[in-house]
PDB file of C-alpha atoms in Angstrom:
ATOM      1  CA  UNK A   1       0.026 -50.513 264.439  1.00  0.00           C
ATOM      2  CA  UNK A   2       1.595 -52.733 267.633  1.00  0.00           C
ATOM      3  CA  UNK A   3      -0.143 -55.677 265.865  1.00  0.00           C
ATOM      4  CA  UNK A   4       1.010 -55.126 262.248  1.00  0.00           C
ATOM      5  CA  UNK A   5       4.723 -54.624 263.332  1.00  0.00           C
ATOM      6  CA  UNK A   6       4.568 -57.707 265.396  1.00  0.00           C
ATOM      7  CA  UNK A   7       2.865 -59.804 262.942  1.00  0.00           C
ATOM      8  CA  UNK A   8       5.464 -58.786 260.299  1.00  0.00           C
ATOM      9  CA  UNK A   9       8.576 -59.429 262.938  1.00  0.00           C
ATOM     10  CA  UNK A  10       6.817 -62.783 263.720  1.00  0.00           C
ATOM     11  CA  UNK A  11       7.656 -63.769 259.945  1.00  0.00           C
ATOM     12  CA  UNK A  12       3.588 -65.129 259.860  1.00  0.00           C
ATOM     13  CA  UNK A  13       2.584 -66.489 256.219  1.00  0.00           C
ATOM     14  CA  UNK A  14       1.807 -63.266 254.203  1.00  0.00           C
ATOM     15  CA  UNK A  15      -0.509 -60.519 255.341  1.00  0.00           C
ATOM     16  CA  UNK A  16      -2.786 -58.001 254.060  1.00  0.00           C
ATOM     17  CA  UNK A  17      -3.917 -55.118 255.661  1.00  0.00           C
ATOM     18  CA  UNK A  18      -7.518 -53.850 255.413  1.00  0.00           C
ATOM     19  CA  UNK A  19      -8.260 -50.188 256.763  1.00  0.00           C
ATOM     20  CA  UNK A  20     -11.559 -48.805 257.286  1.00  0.00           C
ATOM     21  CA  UNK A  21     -12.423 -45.294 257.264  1.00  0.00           C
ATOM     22  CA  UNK A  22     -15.994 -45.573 258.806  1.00  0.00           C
ATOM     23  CA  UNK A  23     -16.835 -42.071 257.143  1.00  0.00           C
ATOM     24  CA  UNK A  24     -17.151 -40.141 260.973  1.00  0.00           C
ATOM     25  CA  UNK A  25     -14.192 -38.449 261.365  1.00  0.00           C
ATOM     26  CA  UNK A  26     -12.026 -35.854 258.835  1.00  0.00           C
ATOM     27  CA  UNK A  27      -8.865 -37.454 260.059  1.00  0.00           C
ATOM     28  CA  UNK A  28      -9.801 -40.948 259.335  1.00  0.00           C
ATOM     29  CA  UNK A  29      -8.191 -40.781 255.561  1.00  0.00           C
ATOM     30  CA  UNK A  30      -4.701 -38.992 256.895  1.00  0.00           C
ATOM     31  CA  UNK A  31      -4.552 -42.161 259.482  1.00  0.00           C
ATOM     32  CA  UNK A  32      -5.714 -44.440 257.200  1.00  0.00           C
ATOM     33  CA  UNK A  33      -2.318 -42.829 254.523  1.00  0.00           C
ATOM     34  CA  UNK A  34      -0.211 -43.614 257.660  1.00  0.00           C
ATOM     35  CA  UNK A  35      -0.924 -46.940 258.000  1.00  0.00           C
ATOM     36  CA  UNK A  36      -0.244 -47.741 254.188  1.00  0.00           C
ATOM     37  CA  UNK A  37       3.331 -45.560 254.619  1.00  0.00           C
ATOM     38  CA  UNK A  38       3.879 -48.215 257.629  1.00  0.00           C
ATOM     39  CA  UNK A  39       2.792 -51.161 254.944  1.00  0.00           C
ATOM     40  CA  UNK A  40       4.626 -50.095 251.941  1.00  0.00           C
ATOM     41  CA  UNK A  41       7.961 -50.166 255.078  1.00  0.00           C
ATOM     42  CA  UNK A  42       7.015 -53.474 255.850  1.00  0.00           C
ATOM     43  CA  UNK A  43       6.191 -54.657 252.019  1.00  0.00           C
ATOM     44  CA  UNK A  44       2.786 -55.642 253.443  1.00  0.00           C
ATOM     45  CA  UNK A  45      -0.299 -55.365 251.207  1.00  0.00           C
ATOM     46  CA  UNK A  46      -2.504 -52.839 252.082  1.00  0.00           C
ATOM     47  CA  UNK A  47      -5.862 -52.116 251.589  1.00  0.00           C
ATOM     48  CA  UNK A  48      -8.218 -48.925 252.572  1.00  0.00           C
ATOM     49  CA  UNK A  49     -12.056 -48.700 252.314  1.00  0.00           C
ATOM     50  CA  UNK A  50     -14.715 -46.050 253.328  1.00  0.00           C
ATOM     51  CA  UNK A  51     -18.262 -46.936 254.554  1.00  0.00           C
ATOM     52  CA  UNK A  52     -21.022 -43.954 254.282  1.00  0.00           C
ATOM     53  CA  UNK A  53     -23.872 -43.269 255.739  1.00  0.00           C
ATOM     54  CA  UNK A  54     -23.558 -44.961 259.234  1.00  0.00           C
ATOM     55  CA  UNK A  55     -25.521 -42.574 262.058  1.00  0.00           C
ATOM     56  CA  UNK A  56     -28.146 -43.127 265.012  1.00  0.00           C
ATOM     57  CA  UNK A  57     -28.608 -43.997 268.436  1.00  0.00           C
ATOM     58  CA  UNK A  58     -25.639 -46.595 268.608  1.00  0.00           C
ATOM     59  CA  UNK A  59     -23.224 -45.544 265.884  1.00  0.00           C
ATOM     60  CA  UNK A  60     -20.258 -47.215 267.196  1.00  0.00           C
ATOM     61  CA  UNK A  61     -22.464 -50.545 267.193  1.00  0.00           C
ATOM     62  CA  UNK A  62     -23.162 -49.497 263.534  1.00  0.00           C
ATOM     63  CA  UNK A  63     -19.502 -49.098 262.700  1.00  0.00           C
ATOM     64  CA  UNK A  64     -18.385 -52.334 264.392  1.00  0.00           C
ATOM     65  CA  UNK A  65     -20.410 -54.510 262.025  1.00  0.00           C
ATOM     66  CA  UNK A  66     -20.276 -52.866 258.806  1.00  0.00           C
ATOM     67  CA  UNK A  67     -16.279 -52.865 259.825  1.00  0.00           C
ATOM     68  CA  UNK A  68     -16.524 -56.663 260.631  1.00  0.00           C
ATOM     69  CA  UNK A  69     -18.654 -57.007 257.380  1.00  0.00           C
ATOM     70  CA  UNK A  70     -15.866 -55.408 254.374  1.00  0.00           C
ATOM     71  CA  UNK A  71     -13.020 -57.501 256.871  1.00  0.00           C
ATOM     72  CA  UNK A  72     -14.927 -60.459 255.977  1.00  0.00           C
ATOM     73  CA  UNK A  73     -16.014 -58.985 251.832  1.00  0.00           C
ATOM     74  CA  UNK A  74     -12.286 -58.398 251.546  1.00  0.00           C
ATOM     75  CA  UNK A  75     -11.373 -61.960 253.111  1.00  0.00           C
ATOM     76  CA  UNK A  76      -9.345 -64.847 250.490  1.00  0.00           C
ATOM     77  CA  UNK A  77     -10.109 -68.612 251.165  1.00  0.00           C
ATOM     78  CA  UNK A  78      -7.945 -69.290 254.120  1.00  0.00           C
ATOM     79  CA  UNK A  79      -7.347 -66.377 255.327  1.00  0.00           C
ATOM     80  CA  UNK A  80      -7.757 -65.382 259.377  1.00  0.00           C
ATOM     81  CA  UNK A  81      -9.034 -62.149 260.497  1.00  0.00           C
ATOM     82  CA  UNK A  82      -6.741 -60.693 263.146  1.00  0.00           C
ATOM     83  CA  UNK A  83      -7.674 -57.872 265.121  1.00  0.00           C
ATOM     84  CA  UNK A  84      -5.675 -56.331 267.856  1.00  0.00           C
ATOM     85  CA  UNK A  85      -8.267 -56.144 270.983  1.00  0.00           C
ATOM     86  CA  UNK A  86      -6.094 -56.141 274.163  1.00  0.00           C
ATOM     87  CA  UNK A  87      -6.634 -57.248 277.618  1.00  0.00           C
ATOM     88  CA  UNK A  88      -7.685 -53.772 278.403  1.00  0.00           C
ATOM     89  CA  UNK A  89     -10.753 -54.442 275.993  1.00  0.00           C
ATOM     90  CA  UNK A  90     -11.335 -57.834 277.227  1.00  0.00           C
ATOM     91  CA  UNK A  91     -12.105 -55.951 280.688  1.00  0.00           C
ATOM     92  CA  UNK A  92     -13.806 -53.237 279.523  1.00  0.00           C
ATOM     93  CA  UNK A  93     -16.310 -55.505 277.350  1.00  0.00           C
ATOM     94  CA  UNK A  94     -17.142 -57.819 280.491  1.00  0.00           C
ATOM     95  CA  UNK A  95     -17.776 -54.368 282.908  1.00  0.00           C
ATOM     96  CA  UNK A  96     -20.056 -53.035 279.762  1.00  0.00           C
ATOM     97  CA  UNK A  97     -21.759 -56.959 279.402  1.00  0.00           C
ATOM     98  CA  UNK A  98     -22.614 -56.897 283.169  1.00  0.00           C
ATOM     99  CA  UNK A  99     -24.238 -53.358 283.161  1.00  0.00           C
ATOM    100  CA  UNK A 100     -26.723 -54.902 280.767  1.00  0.00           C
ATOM    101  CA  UNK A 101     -27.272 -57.999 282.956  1.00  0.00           C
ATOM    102  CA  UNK A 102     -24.913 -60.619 281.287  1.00  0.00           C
ATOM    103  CA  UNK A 103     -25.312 -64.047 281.960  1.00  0.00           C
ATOM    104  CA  UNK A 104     -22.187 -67.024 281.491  1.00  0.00           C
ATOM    105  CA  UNK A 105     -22.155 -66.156 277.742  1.00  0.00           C
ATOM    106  CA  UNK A 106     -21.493 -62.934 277.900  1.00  0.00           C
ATOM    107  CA  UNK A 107     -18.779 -63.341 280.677  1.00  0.00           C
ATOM    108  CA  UNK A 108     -17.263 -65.272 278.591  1.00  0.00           C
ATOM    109  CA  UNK A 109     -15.989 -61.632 277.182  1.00  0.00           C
ATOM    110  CA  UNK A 110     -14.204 -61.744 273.466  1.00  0.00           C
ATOM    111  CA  UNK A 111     -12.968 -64.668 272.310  1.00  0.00           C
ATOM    112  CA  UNK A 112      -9.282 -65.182 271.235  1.00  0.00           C
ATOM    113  CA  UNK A 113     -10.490 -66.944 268.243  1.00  0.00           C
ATOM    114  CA  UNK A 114     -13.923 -67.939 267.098  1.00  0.00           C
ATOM    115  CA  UNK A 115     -15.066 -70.274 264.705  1.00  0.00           C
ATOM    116  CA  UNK A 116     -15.474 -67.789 262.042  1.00  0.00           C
ATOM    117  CA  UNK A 117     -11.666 -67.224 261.745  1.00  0.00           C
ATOM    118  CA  UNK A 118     -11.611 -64.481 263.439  1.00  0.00           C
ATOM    119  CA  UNK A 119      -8.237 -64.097 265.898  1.00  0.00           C
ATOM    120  CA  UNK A 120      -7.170 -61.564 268.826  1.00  0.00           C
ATOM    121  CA  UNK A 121      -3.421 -62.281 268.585  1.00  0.00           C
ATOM    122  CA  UNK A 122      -2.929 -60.002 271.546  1.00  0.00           C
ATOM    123  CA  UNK A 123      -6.104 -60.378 273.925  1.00  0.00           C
ATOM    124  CA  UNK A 124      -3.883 -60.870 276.813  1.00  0.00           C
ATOM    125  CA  UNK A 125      -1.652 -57.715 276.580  1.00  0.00           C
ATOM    126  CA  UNK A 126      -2.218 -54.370 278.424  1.00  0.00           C
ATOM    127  CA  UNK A 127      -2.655 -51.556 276.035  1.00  0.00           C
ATOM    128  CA  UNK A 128      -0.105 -49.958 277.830  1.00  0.00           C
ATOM    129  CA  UNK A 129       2.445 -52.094 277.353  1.00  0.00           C
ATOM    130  CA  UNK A 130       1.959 -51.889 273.635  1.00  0.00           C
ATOM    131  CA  UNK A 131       2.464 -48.291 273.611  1.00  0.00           C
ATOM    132  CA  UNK A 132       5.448 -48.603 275.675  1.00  0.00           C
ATOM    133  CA  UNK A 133       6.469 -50.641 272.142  1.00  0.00           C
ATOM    134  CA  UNK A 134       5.501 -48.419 269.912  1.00  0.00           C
ATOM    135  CA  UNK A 135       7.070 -44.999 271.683  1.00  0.00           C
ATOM    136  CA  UNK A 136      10.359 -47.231 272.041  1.00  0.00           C
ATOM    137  CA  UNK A 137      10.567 -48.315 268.498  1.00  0.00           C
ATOM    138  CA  UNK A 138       9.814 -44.833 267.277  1.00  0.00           C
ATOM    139  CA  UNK A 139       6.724 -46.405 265.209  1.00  0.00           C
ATOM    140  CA  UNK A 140       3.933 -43.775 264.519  1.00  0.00           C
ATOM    141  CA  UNK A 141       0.522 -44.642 265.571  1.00  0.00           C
ATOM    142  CA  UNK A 142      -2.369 -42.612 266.636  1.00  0.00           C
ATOM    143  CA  UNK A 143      -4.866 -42.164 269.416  1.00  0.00           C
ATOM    144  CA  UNK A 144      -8.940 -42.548 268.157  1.00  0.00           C
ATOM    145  CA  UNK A 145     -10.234 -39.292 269.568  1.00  0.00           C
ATOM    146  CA  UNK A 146     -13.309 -41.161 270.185  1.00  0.00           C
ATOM    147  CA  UNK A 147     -11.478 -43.428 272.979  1.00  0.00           C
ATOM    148  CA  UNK A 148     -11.842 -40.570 275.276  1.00  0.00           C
ATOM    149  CA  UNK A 149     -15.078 -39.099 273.979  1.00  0.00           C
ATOM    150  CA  UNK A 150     -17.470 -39.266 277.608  1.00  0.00           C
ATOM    151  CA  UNK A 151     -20.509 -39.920 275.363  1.00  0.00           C
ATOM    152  CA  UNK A 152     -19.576 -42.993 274.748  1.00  0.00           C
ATOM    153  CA  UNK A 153     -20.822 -45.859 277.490  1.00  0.00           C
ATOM    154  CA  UNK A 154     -17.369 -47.463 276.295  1.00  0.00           C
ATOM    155  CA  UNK A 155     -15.165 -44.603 277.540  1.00  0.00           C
ATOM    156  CA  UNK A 156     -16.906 -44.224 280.786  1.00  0.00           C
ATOM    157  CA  UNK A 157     -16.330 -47.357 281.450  1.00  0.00           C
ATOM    158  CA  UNK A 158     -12.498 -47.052 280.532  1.00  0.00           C
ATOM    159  CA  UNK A 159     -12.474 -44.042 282.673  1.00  0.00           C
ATOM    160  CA  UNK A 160     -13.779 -46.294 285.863  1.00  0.00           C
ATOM    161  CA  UNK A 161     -11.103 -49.138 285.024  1.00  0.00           C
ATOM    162  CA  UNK A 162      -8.182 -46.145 285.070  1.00  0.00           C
ATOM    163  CA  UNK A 163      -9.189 -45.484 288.641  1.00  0.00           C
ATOM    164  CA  UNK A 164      -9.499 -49.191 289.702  1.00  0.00           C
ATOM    165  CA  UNK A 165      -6.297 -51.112 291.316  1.00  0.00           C
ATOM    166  CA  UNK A 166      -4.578 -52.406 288.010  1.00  0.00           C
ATOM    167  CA  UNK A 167      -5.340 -56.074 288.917  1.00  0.00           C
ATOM    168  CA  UNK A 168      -8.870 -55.252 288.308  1.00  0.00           C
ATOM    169  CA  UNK A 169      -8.224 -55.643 284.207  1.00  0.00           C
ATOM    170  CA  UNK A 170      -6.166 -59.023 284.913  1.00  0.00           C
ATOM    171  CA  UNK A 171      -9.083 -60.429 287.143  1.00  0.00           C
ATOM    172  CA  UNK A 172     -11.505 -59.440 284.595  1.00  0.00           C
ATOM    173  CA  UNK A 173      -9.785 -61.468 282.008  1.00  0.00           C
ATOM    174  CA  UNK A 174      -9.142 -64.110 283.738  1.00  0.00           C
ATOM    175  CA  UNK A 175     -12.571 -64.313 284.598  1.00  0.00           C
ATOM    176  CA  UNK A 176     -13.368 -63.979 280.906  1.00  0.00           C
ATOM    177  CA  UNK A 177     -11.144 -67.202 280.493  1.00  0.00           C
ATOM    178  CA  UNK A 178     -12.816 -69.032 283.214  1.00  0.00           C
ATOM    179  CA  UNK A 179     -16.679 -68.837 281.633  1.00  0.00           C
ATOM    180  CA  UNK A 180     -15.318 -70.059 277.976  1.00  0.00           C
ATOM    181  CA  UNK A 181     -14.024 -72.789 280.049  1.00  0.00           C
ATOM    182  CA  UNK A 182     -16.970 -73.403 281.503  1.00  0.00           C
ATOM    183  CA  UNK A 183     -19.185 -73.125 278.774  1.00  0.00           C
ATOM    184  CA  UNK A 184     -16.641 -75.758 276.325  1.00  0.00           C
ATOM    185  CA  UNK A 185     -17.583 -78.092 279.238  1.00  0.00           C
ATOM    186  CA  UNK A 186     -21.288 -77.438 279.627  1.00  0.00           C
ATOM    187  CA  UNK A 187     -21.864 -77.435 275.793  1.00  0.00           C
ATOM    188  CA  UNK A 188     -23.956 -80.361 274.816  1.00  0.00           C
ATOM    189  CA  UNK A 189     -24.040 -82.164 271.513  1.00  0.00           C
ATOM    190  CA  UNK A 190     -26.735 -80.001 269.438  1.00  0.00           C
ATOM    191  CA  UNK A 191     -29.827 -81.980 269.259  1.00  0.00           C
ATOM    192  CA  UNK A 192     -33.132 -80.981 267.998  1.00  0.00           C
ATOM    193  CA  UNK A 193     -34.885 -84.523 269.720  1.00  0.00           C
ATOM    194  CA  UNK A 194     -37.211 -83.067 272.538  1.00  0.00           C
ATOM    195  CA  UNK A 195     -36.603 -85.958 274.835  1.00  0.00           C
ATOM    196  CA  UNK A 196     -33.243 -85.494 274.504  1.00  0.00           C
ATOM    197  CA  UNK A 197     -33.272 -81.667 274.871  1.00  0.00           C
ATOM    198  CA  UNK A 198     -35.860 -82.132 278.282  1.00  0.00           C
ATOM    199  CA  UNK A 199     -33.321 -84.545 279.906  1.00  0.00           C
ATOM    200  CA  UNK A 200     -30.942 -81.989 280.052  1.00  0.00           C
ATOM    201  CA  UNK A 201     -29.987 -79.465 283.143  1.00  0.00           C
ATOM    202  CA  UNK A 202     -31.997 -76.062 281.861  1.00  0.00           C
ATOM    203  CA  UNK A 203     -28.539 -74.461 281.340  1.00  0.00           C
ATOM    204  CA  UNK A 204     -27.284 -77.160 279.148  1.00  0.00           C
ATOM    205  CA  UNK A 205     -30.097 -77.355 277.621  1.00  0.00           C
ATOM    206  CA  UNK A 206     -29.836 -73.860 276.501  1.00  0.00           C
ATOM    207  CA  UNK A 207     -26.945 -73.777 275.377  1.00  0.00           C
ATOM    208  CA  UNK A 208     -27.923 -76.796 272.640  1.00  0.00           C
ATOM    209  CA  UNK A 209     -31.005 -74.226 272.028  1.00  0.00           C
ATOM    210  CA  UNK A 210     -28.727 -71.709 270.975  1.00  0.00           C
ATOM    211  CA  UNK A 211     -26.267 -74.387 268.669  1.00  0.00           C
ATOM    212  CA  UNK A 212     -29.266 -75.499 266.755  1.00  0.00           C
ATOM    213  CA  UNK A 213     -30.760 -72.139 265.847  1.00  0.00           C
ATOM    214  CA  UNK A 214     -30.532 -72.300 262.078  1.00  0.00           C
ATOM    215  CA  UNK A 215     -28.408 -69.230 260.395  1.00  0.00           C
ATOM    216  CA  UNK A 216     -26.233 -68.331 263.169  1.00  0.00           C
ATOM    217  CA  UNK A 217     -29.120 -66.269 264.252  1.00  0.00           C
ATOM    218  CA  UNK A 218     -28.079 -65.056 267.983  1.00  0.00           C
ATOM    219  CA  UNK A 219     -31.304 -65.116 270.217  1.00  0.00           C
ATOM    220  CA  UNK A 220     -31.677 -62.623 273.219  1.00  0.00           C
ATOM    221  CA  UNK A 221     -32.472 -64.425 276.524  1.00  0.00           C
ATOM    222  CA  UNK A 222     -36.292 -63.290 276.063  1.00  0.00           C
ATOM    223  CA  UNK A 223     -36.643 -65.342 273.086  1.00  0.00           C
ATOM    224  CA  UNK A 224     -34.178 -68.120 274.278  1.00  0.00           C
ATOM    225  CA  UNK A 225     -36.900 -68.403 277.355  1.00  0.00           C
ATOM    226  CA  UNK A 226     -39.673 -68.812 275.154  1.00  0.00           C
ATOM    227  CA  UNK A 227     -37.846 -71.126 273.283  1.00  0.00           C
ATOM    228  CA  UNK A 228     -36.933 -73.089 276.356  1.00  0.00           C
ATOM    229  CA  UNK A 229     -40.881 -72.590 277.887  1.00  0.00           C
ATOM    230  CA  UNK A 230     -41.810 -74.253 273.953  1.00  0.00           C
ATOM    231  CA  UNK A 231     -39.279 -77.661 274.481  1.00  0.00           C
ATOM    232  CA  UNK A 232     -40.921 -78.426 278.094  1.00  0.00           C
ATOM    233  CA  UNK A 233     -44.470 -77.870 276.838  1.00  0.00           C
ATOM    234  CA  UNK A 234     -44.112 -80.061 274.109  1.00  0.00           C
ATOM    235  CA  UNK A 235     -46.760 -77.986 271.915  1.00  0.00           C
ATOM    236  CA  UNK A 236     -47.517 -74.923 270.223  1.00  0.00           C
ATOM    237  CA  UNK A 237     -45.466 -71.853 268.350  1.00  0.00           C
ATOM    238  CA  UNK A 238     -43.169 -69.075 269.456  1.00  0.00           C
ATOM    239  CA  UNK A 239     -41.345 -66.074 267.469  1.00  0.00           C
ATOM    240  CA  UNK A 240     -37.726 -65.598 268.137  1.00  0.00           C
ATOM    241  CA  UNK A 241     -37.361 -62.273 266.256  1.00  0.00           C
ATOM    242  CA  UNK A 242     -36.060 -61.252 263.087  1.00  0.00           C
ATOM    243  CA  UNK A 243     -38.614 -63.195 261.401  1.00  0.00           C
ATOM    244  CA  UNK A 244     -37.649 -66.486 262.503  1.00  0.00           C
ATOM    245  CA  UNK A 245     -40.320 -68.535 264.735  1.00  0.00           C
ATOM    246  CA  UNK A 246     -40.064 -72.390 266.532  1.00  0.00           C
ATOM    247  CA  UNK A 247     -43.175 -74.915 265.828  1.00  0.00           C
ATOM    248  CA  UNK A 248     -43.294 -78.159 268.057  1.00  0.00           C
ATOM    249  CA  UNK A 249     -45.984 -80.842 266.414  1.00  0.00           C
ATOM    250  CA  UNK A 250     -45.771 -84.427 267.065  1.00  0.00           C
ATOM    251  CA  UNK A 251     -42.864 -83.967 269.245  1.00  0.00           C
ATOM    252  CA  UNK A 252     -40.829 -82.470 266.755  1.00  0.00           C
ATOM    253  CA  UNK A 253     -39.520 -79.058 266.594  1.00  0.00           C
ATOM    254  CA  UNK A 254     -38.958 -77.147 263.768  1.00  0.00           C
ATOM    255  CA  UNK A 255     -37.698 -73.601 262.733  1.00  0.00           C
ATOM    256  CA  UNK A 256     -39.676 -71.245 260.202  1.00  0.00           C
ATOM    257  CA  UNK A 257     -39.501 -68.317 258.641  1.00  0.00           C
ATOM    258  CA  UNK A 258     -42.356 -65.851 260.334  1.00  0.00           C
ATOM    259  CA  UNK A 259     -45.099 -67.527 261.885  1.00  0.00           C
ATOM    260  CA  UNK A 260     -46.585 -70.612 260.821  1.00  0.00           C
ATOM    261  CA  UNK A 261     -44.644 -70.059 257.998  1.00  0.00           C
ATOM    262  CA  UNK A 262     -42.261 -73.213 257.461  1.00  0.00           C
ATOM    263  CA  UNK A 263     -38.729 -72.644 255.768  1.00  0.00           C
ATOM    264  CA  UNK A 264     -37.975 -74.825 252.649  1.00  0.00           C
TER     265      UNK A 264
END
């Protein structure tokens, strides 16, 4: 709601609201109404959709990318994809990325825009202070029960930032900031020439591993290893998950589709 007032204040070229009810939660459709009340104030356009059937292990991983996926369905030529993650999410994402043994990429935390058009207008303002906002414009919003739901990994680790010196969230970020940095200068030219690929340092070389990975296809460090291990050795056949494989023959490499299987 901070987001959509600003945005509309800001005079930006036209927006359109999209609103996802991700099915979970009763409520969901009552926020969802509010939102198009604060729209139809605004003469925004506004848009509401409601996925089904999302459950499991990680539902809130579920949610995320079926959200991301109708934001990018409902999407017109041109258009960016703003969402409003703050600096407070920025920290929380790098504490939940290190738990699972993040390396430089992951540091590098959420990106204020990526290549795919999507933006984080405000990734470098405190929740709080958007609240503070809201409360003293008299705008409506509401708080996601789930934020403070303790079976959620996410909301622990919100809970442990709350306790923490409040430079904690600004060191986080700014530590976010520094590994992009690093990685724009690290990032090699992609190549798929093995000499080429060999005569880089094993972190550059990695990171041109990654750029020429046909599909956008994200590897996990396991496969990017093996994928590494193939370049050196010169020879031979790995699988990279999801169906996808690397072939090296006559110092070439080559994706494919499953093994030995080569894409057309």
């Amino acid at each position: 709601m901070a987001m959509l007032h600003l945005l509309a204040s800001s005079g930006t070229s036209p927006l359109r609201v999209l609103t996802v009810d991700h099915g979970l939660r009763p409520e969901a459709a009552d926020e969802a109404r509010l939102v198009e009340t604060a729209c139809e104030g605004l003469g925004v356009s506004f848009r509401s959709v409601r996925l089904d059937g999302l459950s499991g292990v990680n539902v809130m991983g579920e949610a995320r990318k079926a959200r991301y996926a109708a934001l990018r369905t409902h999407r017109r030529d041109g258009e960016l994809i703003a969402t409003a993650h703050t600096q407070d999410d920025q920290a929380e994402t790098l504490l939940d990325r290190l738990s699972r043994g993040a390396g430089l990429r992951g540091l590098a935390g959420i990106a204020p825009r990526r290549e795919d058009g999507i933006v984080r207008p405000l990734i470098d303002v405190r929740r709080a202070d958007l609240r503070a906002f809201l409360d003293e414009a008299g705008i409506r919003y509401v708080n996601d029960p789930t934020n403070v739901d303790a079976r959620f990994k996410r909301t622990r680790i919100r809970d442990l930032l709350a306790q923490e010196d409040e430079g904690l969230v600004r060191h986080l970020a700014e530590l976010a900031d520094e590994a992009r940095q690093a990685i724009d200068e690290l990032r090699p030219e992609p190549t798929a020439d093995l000499a080429a690929l060999r005569a880089l340092s094993p972190l550059r070389r990695r990171y041109a591993l990654r750029a020429i990975v046909p599909g956008g296809v994200s590897l996990r460090r396991p496969h990017l290893e093996d994928l590494d291990a193939l370049v050196l050795r010169g020879q031979g056949e790995v699988l990279l998950g999801g169906g996808l494989g690397a072939v090296v023959e006559d110092g070439t490499l080559t994706f494919v589709s499953g093994r030995r299987g080569r894409s057309d």
